[in-house]
Every structure is written in C-alpha cells, then in structure tokens.
Coordinates of C-alpha atoms in Angstrom, one line a residue:
Chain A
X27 CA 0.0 0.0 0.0
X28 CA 1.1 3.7 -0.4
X29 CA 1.2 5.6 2.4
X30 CA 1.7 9.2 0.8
X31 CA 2.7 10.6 -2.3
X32 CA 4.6 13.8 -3.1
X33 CA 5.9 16.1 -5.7
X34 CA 7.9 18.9 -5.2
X35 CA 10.4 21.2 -6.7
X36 CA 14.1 21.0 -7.2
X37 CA 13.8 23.8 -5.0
X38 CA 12.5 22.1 -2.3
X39 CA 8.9 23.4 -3.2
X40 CA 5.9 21.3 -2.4
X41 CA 3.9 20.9 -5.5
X42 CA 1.5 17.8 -4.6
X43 CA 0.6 15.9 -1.2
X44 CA -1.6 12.7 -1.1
X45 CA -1.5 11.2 2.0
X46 CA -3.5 8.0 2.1
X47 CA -2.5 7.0 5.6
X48 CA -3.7 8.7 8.9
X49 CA -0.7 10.9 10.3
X50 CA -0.7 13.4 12.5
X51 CA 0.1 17.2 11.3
X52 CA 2.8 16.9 13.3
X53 CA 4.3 13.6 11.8
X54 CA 3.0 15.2 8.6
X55 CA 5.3 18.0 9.0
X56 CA 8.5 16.4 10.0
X57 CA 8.2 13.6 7.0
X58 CA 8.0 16.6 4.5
X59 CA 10.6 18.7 5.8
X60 CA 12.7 15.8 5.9
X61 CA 12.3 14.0 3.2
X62 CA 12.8 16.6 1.1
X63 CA 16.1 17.5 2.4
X64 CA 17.2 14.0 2.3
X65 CA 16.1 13.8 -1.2
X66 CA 17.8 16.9 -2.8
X67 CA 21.1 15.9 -1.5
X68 CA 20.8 12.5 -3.1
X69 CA 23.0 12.5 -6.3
X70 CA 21.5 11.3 -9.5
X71 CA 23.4 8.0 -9.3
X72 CA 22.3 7.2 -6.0
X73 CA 19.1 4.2 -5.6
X74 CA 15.8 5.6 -5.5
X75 CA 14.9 3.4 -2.6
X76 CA 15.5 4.6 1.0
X77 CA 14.4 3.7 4.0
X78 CA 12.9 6.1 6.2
X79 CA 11.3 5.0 9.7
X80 CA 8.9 2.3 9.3
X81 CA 8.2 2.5 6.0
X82 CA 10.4 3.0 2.7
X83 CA 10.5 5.7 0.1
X84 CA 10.5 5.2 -3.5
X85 CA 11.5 8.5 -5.2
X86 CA 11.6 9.0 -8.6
X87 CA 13.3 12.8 -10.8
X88 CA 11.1 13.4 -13.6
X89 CA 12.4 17.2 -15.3
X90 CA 12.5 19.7 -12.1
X91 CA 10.2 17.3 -10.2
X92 CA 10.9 14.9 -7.6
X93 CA 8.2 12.6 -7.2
X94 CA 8.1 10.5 -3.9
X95 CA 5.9 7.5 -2.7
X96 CA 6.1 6.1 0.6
X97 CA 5.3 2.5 1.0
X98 CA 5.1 -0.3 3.7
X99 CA 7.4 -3.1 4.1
X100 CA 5.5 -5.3 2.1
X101 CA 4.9 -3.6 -1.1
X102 CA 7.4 -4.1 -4.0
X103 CA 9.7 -0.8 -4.6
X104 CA 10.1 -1.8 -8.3
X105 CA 6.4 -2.2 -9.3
X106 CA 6.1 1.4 -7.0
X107 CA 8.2 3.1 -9.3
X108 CA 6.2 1.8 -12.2
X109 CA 3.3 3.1 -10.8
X110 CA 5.0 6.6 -10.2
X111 CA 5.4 6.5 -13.9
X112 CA 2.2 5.8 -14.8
X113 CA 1.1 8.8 -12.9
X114 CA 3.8 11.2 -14.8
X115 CA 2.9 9.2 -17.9
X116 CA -1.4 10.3 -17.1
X117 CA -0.1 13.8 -16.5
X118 CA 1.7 14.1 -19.6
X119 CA -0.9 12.8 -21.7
X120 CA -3.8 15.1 -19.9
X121 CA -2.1 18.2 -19.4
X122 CA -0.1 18.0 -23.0
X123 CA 4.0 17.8 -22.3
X124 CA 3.5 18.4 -19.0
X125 CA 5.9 20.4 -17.0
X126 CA 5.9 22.1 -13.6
X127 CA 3.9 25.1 -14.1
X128 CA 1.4 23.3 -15.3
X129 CA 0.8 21.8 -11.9
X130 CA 1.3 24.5 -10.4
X131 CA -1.5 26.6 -11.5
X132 CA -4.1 23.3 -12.3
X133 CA -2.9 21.6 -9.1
X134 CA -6.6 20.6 -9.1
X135 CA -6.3 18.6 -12.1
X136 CA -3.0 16.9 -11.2
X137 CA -5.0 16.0 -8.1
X138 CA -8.2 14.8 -10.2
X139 CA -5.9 12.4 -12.0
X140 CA -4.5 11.1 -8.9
X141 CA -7.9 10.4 -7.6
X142 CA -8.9 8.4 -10.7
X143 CA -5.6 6.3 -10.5
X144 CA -5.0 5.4 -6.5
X145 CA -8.1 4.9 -4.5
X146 CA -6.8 4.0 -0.6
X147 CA -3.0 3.7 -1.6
X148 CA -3.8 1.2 -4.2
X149 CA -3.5 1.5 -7.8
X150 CA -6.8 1.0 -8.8
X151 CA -7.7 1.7 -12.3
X152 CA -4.7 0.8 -14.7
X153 CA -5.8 1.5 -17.7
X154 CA -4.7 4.9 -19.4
X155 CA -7.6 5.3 -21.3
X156 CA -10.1 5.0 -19.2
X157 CA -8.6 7.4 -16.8
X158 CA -8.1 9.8 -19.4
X159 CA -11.6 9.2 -20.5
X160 CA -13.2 9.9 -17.0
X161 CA -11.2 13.0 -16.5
X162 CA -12.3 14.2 -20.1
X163 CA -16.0 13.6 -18.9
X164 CA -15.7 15.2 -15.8
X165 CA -14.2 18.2 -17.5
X166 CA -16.8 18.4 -20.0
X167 CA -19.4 18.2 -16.8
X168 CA -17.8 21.1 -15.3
X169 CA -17.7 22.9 -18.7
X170 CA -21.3 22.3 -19.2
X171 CA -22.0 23.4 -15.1
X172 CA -20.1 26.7 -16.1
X173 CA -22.0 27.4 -19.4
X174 CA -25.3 26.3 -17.8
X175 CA -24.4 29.2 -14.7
X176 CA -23.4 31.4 -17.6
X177 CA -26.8 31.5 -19.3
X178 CA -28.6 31.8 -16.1
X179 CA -27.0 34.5 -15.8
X180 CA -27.3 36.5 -19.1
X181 CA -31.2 35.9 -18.4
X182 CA -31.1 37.4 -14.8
Chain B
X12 CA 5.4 59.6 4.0
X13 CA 4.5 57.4 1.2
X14 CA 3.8 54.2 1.9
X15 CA 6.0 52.0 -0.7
X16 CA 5.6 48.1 -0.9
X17 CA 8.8 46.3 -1.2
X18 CA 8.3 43.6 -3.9
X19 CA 10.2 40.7 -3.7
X20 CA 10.8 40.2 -7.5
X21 CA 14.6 40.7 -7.7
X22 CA 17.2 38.2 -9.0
X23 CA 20.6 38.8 -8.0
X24 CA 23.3 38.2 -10.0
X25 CA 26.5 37.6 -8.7
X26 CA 30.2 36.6 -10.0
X27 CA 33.8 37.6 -10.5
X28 CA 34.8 40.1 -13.2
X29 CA 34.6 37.9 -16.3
X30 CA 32.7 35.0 -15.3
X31 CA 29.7 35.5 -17.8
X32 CA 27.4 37.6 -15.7
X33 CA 26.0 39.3 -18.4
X34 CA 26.4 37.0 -20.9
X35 CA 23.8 34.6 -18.9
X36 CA 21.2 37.5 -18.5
X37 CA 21.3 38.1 -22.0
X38 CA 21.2 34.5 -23.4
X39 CA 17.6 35.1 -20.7
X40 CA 16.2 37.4 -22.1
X41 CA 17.3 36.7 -25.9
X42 CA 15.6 33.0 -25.5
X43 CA 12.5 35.2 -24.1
X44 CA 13.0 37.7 -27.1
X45 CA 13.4 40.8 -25.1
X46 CA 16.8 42.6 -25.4
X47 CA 19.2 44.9 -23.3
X48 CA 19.6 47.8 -23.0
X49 CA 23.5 48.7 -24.7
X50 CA 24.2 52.3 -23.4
X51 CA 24.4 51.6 -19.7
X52 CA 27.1 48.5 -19.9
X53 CA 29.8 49.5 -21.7
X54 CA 32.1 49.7 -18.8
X55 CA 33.6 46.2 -17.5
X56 CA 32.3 46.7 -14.3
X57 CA 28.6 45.6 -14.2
X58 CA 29.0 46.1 -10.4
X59 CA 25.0 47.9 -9.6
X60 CA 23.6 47.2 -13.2
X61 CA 19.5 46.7 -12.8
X62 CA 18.2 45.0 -16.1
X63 CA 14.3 45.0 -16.0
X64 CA 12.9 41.2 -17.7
X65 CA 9.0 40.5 -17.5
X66 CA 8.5 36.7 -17.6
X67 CA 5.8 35.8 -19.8
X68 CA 4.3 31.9 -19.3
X69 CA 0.4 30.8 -20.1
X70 CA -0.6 30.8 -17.0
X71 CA 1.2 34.3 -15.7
X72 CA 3.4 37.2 -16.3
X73 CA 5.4 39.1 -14.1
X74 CA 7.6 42.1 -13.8
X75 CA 11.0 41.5 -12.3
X76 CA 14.7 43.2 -12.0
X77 CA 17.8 41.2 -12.4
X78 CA 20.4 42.9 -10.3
X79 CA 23.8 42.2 -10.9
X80 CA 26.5 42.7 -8.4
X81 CA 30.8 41.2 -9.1
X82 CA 32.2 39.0 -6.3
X83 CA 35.9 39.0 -5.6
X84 CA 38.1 36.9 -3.9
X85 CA 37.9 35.7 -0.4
X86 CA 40.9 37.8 0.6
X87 CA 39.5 40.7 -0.8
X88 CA 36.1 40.6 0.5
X89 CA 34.9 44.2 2.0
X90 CA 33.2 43.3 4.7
X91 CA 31.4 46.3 5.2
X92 CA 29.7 45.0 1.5
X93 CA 28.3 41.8 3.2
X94 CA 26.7 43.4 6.3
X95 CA 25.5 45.6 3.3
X96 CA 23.1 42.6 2.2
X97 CA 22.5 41.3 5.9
X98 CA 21.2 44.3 7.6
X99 CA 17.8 44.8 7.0
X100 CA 17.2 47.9 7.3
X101 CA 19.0 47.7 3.8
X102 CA 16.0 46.0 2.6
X103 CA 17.7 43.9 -0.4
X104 CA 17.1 40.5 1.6
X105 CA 13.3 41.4 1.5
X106 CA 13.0 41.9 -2.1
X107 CA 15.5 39.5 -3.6
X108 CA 13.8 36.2 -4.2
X109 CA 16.3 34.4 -6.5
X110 CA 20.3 34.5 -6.6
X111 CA 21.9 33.2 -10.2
X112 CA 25.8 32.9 -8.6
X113 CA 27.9 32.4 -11.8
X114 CA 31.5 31.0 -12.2
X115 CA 34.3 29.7 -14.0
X116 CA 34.8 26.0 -13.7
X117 CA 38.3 26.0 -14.7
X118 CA 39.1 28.5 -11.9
X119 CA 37.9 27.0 -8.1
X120 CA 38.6 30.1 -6.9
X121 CA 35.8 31.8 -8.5
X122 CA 33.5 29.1 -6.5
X123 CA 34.8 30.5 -3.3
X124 CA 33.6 33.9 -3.7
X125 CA 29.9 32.4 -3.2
X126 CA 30.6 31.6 0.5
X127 CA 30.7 34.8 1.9
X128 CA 27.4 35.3 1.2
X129 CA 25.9 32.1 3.0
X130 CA 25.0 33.8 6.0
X131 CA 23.0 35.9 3.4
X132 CA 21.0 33.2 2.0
X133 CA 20.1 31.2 5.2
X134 CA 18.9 34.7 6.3
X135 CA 16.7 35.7 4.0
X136 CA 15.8 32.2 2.5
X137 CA 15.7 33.2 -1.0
X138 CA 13.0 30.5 -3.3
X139 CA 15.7 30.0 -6.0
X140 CA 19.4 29.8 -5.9
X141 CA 21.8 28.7 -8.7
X142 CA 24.9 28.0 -9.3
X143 CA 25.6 28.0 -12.9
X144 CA 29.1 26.7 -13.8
X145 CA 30.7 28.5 -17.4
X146 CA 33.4 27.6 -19.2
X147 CA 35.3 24.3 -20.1
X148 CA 34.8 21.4 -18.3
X149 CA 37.7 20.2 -16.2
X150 CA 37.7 16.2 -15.4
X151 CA 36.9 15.8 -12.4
X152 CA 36.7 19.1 -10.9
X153 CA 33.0 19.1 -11.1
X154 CA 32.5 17.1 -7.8
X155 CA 33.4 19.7 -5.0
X156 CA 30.9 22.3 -7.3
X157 CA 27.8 19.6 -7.2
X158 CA 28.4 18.5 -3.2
X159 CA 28.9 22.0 -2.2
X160 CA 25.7 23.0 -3.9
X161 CA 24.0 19.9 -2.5
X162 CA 24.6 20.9 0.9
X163 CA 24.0 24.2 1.1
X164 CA 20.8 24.2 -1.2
X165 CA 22.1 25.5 -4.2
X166 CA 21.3 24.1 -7.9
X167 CA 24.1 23.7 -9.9
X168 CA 23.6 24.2 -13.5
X169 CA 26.4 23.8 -16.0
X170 CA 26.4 25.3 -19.1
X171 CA 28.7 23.2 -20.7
X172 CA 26.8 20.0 -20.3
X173 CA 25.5 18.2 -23.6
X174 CA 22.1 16.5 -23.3
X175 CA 21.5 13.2 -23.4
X176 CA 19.4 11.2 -25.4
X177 CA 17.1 9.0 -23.0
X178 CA 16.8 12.1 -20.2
X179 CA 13.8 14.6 -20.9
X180 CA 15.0 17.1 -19.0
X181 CA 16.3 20.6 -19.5
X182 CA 19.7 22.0 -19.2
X183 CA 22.1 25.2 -19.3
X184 CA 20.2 28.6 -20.1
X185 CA 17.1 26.4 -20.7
X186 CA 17.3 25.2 -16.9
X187 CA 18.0 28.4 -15.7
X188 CA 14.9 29.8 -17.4
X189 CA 12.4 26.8 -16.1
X190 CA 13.5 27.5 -12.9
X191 CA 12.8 31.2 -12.9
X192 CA 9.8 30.5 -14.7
X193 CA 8.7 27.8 -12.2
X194 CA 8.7 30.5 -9.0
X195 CA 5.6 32.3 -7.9
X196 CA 6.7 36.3 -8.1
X197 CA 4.9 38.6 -6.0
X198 CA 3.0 41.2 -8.2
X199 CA 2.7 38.7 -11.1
X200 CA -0.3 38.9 -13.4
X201 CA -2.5 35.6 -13.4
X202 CA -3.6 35.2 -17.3
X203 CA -7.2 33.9 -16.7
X204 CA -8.3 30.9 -18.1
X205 CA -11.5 31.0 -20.0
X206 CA -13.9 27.7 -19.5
X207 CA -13.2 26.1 -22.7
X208 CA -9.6 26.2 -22.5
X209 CA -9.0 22.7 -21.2
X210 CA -6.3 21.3 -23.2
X211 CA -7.8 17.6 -23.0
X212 CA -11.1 18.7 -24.8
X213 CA -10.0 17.8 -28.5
X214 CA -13.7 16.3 -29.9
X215 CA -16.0 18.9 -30.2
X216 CA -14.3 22.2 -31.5
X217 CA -17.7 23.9 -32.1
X218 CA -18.9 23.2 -28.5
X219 CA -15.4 24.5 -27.4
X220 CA -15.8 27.7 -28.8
X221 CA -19.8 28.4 -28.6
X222 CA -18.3 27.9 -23.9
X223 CA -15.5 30.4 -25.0
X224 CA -17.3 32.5 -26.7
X225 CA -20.5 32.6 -23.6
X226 CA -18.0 32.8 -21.0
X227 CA -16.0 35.5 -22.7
X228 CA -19.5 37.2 -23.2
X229 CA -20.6 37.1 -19.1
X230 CA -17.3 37.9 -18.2
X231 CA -17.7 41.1 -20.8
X232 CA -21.1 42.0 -19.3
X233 CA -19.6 42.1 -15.7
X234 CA -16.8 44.3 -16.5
X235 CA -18.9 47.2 -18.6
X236 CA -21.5 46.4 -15.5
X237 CA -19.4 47.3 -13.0
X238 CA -17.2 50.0 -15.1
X239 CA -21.0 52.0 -15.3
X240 CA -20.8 51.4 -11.9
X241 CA -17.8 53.0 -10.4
X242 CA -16.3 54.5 -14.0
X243 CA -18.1 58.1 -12.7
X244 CA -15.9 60.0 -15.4
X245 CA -17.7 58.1 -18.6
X246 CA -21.6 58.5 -20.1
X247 CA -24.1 56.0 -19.0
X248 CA -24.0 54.5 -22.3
X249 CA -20.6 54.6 -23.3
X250 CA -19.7 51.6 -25.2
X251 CA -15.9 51.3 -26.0
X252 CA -15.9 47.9 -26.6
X253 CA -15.8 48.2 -30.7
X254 CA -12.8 49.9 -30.0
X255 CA -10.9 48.0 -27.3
X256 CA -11.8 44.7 -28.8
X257 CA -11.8 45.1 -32.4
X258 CA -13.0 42.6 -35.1
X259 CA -13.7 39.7 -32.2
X260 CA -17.2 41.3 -31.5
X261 CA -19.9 40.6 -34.1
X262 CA -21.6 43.7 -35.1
X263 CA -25.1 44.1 -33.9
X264 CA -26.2 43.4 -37.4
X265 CA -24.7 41.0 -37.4
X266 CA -25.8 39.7 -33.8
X267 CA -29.5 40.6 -35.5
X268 CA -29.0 38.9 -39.2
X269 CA -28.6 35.6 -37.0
X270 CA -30.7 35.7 -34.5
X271 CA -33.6 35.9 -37.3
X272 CA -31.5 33.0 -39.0
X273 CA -32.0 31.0 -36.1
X274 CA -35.2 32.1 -34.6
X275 CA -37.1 32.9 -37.0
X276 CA -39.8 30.5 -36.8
X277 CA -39.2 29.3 -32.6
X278 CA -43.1 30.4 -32.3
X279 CA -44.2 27.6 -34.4
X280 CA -45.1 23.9 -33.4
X281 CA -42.1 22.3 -34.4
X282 CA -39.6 25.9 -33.8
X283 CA -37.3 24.1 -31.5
X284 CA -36.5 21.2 -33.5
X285 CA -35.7 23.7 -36.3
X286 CA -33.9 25.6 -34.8
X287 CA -31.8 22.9 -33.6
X288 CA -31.4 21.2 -37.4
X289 CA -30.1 25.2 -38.3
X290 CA -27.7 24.8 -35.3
X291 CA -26.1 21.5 -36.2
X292 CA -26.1 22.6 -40.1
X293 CA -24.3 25.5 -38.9
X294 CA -21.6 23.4 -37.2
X295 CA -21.8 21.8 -40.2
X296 CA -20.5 25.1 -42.3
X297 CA -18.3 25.9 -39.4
X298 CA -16.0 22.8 -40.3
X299 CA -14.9 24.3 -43.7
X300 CA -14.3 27.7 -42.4
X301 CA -10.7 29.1 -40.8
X302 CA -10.3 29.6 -37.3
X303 CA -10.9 33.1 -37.2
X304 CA -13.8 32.7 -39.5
X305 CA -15.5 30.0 -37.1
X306 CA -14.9 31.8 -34.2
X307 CA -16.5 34.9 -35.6
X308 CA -19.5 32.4 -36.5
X309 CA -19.3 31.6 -32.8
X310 CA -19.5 34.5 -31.3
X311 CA -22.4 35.8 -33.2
X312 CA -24.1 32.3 -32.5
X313 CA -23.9 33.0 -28.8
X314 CA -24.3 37.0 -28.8
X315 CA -27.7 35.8 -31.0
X316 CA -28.6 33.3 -28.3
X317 CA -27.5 35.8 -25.6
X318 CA -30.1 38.3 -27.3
X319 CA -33.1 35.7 -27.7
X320 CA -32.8 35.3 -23.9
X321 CA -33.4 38.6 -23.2
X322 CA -36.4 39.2 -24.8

C-alpha cells in the first residue's frame, strides 16, 4: 500500500501531497521537511529506494520534479516506481508535455488524476484510457456546469 | 510619508569580473526575445547594473529586475559590503527572491567567492538559488561544485553540459529559465483561463468555442456592469468595446441577421426542433471555415442566443 505521495520542486517546493494513511500534522510535518532535504542531496546515481522510519520511500526525478511514494514493508519498490510513472505518464498525456507550471496553476487537475488512479493507496484503475476518459468527462461536466451558470446568468 | 511596498521580484546576480554575468542575462532574455539595453554597460564593471525582464508563461506574467553585483576573492572581501546585504534595514534581503551565482569552472577560486554570502542566503531564504558553472569542463573538478551545492541548497547548473538522449530534462540557459519561470513572483499577473480552454477537450471544437465565446461574453457583461458602476468620469451608455476589442465582437447586425436566421420560426409547433437542425447545419458550415472565420461564426451564434434570452 502507499502511504503518501509527493511532488515537489528542485527547490524544495511542495507541489503535490496525497496522504492515504492517517498521520498526524505533526508527523505530517517532520516527513516533509525531511524528506525533502534528504532527497535533494541525493546524487543522481544514488538508488531511488530509502528507507525512512517504518516504512520505505520510493522517489523518482522526472524534469524539475521529484516525485516520492512512501510504502510499507510489504509492497514491491520496483512495481512502486512503475506506478509513479504511470502517474507522470497520465499527466503528460492530460495536461499535453506536462511540465511544472502546469501543476502549479491546475494543481486541481493533477489531483483529479491522482484520484482516478489510487483509490486507498492502491493502484486501482490501470488502464490509461479509461482514466483519461473519465477525466475528459468530468471536465466536460464542469464545462457544461459553467456554461449552464453562464446562461442563467445573461437571463437574470 | 509614502507608503512603498517592497516587492520581492529581484534576482541577483552575482560573479567575479569575467565569469559571464551578463552574458547569462542576455542569453535570458534573448531566449525570451526581449533585449538589453547597450548604453548603460559598456564599462567592464557591471557592479550595480538593474536589467528589467518580464517573464511571460500561459498561465502568468510578471515584472521583475535582475540585479547584478561582481564577487571577488575571499581575501579581498569588504566586509562592510556583506553586512551591506544582511542588515535589514537595507532591505535587499526582503525583495530578492532568486540569486543566479555564476563561475568559471576552470578557476575553483571563483567558486569560493559564493561563501561569503551564505549567511546571506540562510537569512533571508531566497526560493531559488543557482549556481551555474561556465566555461570548459575540467575532469573531475566538477564534484566539490555539485556536493557543495548539494549541501548548502544551491542548484548547480552547468552550461557546458551536452544533453542526453534518454533524459527529458532541461539543461544550461534552458534550466535556468524553467527555474525562474517555475517560482511564484509577488505582483505577477494571473492570465485567466476562460472555460473552454481545457487542453484535454479535442472532440468537439464547435462546442469548445460556442463555452468560449458565452464565458467571454458574461465575463464582458460584468466588466462594462461594473465600469457603469464605479467609471463616474464616462456616459451611462458609453460603449468602447468596438474599439478595445476590435473585429472579435460581431456587429449588432450581425448579432440581429442571425438571431432571425435562427429564430425565426421558434413560435411555431415544431420551432425548436428547427432551430436545432439550423444549429447543427451550422456546425456543419463551421468545419470548412478558418479559425478566425469559425470563431466569428461563434461568437455571433452566442451573442444571437444571448439576445433571444433577453427578450
């Protein structure tokens, strides 16, 4: 199971937090701050596996981003990573050459896609398509929503 | 007294004499096709040069100064110049928010000049801080740079480096630029998004642009409500919208010619199911047209429909 994902910025920047395990804000805290710092002083040849507390870290550079899933002791690290890059791979196809300003300003969207992917800290929906194709829906919903407000309004 | 806001939206450059100071700033603002001012930087020394750079992305743009400032050796170091940046009464900790420290990676002793101003940086916590290495690369020299950088939260960014194949990623002046890019400036611009401009929402073009052109048209309505509202230096019925927006407004001929197209006949029995075939044949025409052509068509669509609704 994942325990948390997280994307931040070269920078140190927190971009993205899913946490799918109860922690307190406290705990919350301390794993960001230090994670982070661990993280950006790992060299690019280093492992992307580490273990941190109960629990071990799967990390993962995509561009300027670091992307970082905690698991527990019994989940593979390899088939984490794969999952990681099925997430980049979702963003990339839904946002268009996705790069970090994109999430920035739709952070809502990157979190929309995450939502249709993991449910609980599992991966639950596998196929590209049909999270692309539930997004695309939901979208259009929210398109028609704001027209629909739109018109109501012009009557008023 | 006035009251001035310090903005933080200042990146400071700093270097050695030589070490490509302003060579960086204008390989910036070249890739962002802006250019420098010539007159002020003849002189060597760029020591107190303020080059002003607005950062344009799609989703914001922003006004900010790069400052550029020349470093000198350890031993040489004024003092009085460092307690300069600390004290903050100064105020140049409170508007700089990124620091671009450039040197020459064949001379380590350009790298050194950097560590005077640590004290600097942990104070005031700037969001981005580079460390962009120019000229040749020197076999393994390039370690101390990279775990130097590492530890004190620097990026190090060489501008020699060649890219490889299988890594998407960007490097020299193009890293330098995502990374400015990538930093939320106070006093930037937001560029609004309209509704239709999701980038996912490729299979209905028409629909796209009949939500672009409704949202465009109650966001338009708002903004001459509200300038009749506090605008107390214009006519009631000023309308300058012909002349701030051009040829994207239909004419109200136009708006008129097809509402009657559409509407003609929504009285009758069977209005709505015409009006509807017109609709879809007019989708229909809209395929062969150009873009500026069907968004013309668009607009006028929805201004018609905007019009019926208010009768």
């Amino acid at each position: 199971m994942i325990l948390y994902l997280f994307i931040f910025s070269r920078h140190g920047k927190m971009r993205l937090k899913k946490w799918f395990q109860y922690f307190t804000d406290k705990e919350k805290t301390t794993l960001t701050t230090d994670l982070t710092t661990v993280i950006l002083s790992r060299k690019r040849s280093m492992c992307n596996v580490l273990e941190y507390g109960e629990h071990k870290v799967i990390y993962k550079r995509y561009a300027s981003l670091y992307f970082v899933a905690g698991i527990d002791w019994n989940e593979n690290e390899l088939y984490t990573l794969e999952v990681i890059h099925r997430y980049v791979q979702l963003l990339d196809e839904f946002f268009g050459n996705v790069c970090e300003l994109d999430i920035i300003y739709n952070f809502d969207k990157a979190y929309y896609v995450l939502d249709e992917l993991f449910m609980a800290g599992e991966l639950q929906e596998p196929n590209k398509k049909a999270v692309i194709r539930h997004i695309n829906s939901f979208e259009q919903t929210c398109q028609l929503d704001i027209l629909t407000r739109n018109l109501e309004e012009s009557i008023k | 007294m006035s009251t001035f806001k310090l903005i933080k939206n200042k990146i400071l450059v700093l270097g050695r004499r030589g070490a490509g100071k302003l060579s960086i700033v204008k390989q910036i603002l070249s890739i962002t096709n802006q250019s420098i001012d010539d007159f002020n930087i003849e002189d060597k020394n760029h020591s107190g040069i303020k080059i002003p750079w607005k950062i344009n992305t799609k989703y914001y743009s922003a006004k900010v100064d790069f400052w550029i400032d020349e470093t000198v050796h350890k031993d040489h170091v004024n003092k009085e110049v460092i307690q300069g940046y600390e004290n903050e009464e100064n105020g140049i900790g409170k508007v700089v928010d990124a620091i671009l420290f450039i040197f020459k990676k064949d001379e380590p002793a350009t790298f050194d000049d950097i560590k005077v101003f640590t004290s600097f940086i942990q104070q005031y916590d700037p969001a981005i801080t580079l460390a962009i290495g120019t000229g040749k690369i020197i076999q393994g020299v390039d370690d101390p740079y990279e775990d130097w950088c590492l530890e004190n939260g620097f990026e190090y960014v060489d501008m020699e480096v060649t890219k490889k194949d299988n890594i998407d990623e960007r490097i020299g002046i193009e890293r330098i630029l995502e990374a400015l890019q990538s930093n939320m400036w106070e006093g930037l611009t937001r560029i609004t998004q309209t509704a239709g401009k999701s980038s996912n929402i490729e299979n209905d073009e028409y629909h796209h642009e009949l939500i672009e052109a409704l949202s465009q048209a109650n966001l338009k309505a708002n903004e001459s409500t509200s300038s009749q509202l506090h605008d107390h230096n214009s006519a009631p019925f000023d309308d300058n919208d012909a002349e701030f927006f051009g040829d994207a407004l239909p004419s109200q001929l136009e708006i008129e010619n097809m509402h009657r197209q559409i509407f003609c006949d929504f009285d009758d029995e069977d209005g709505l199911d015409k009006v509807l075939t017109r609709l879809s044949n007019l989708r229909e025409k809209s395929k062969s047209l150009s873009d500026e052509e069907r968004r013309k068509l668009a607009a006028s669509v929805a201004c018609s429909f905007g019009m019926h609704m208010g009768d």
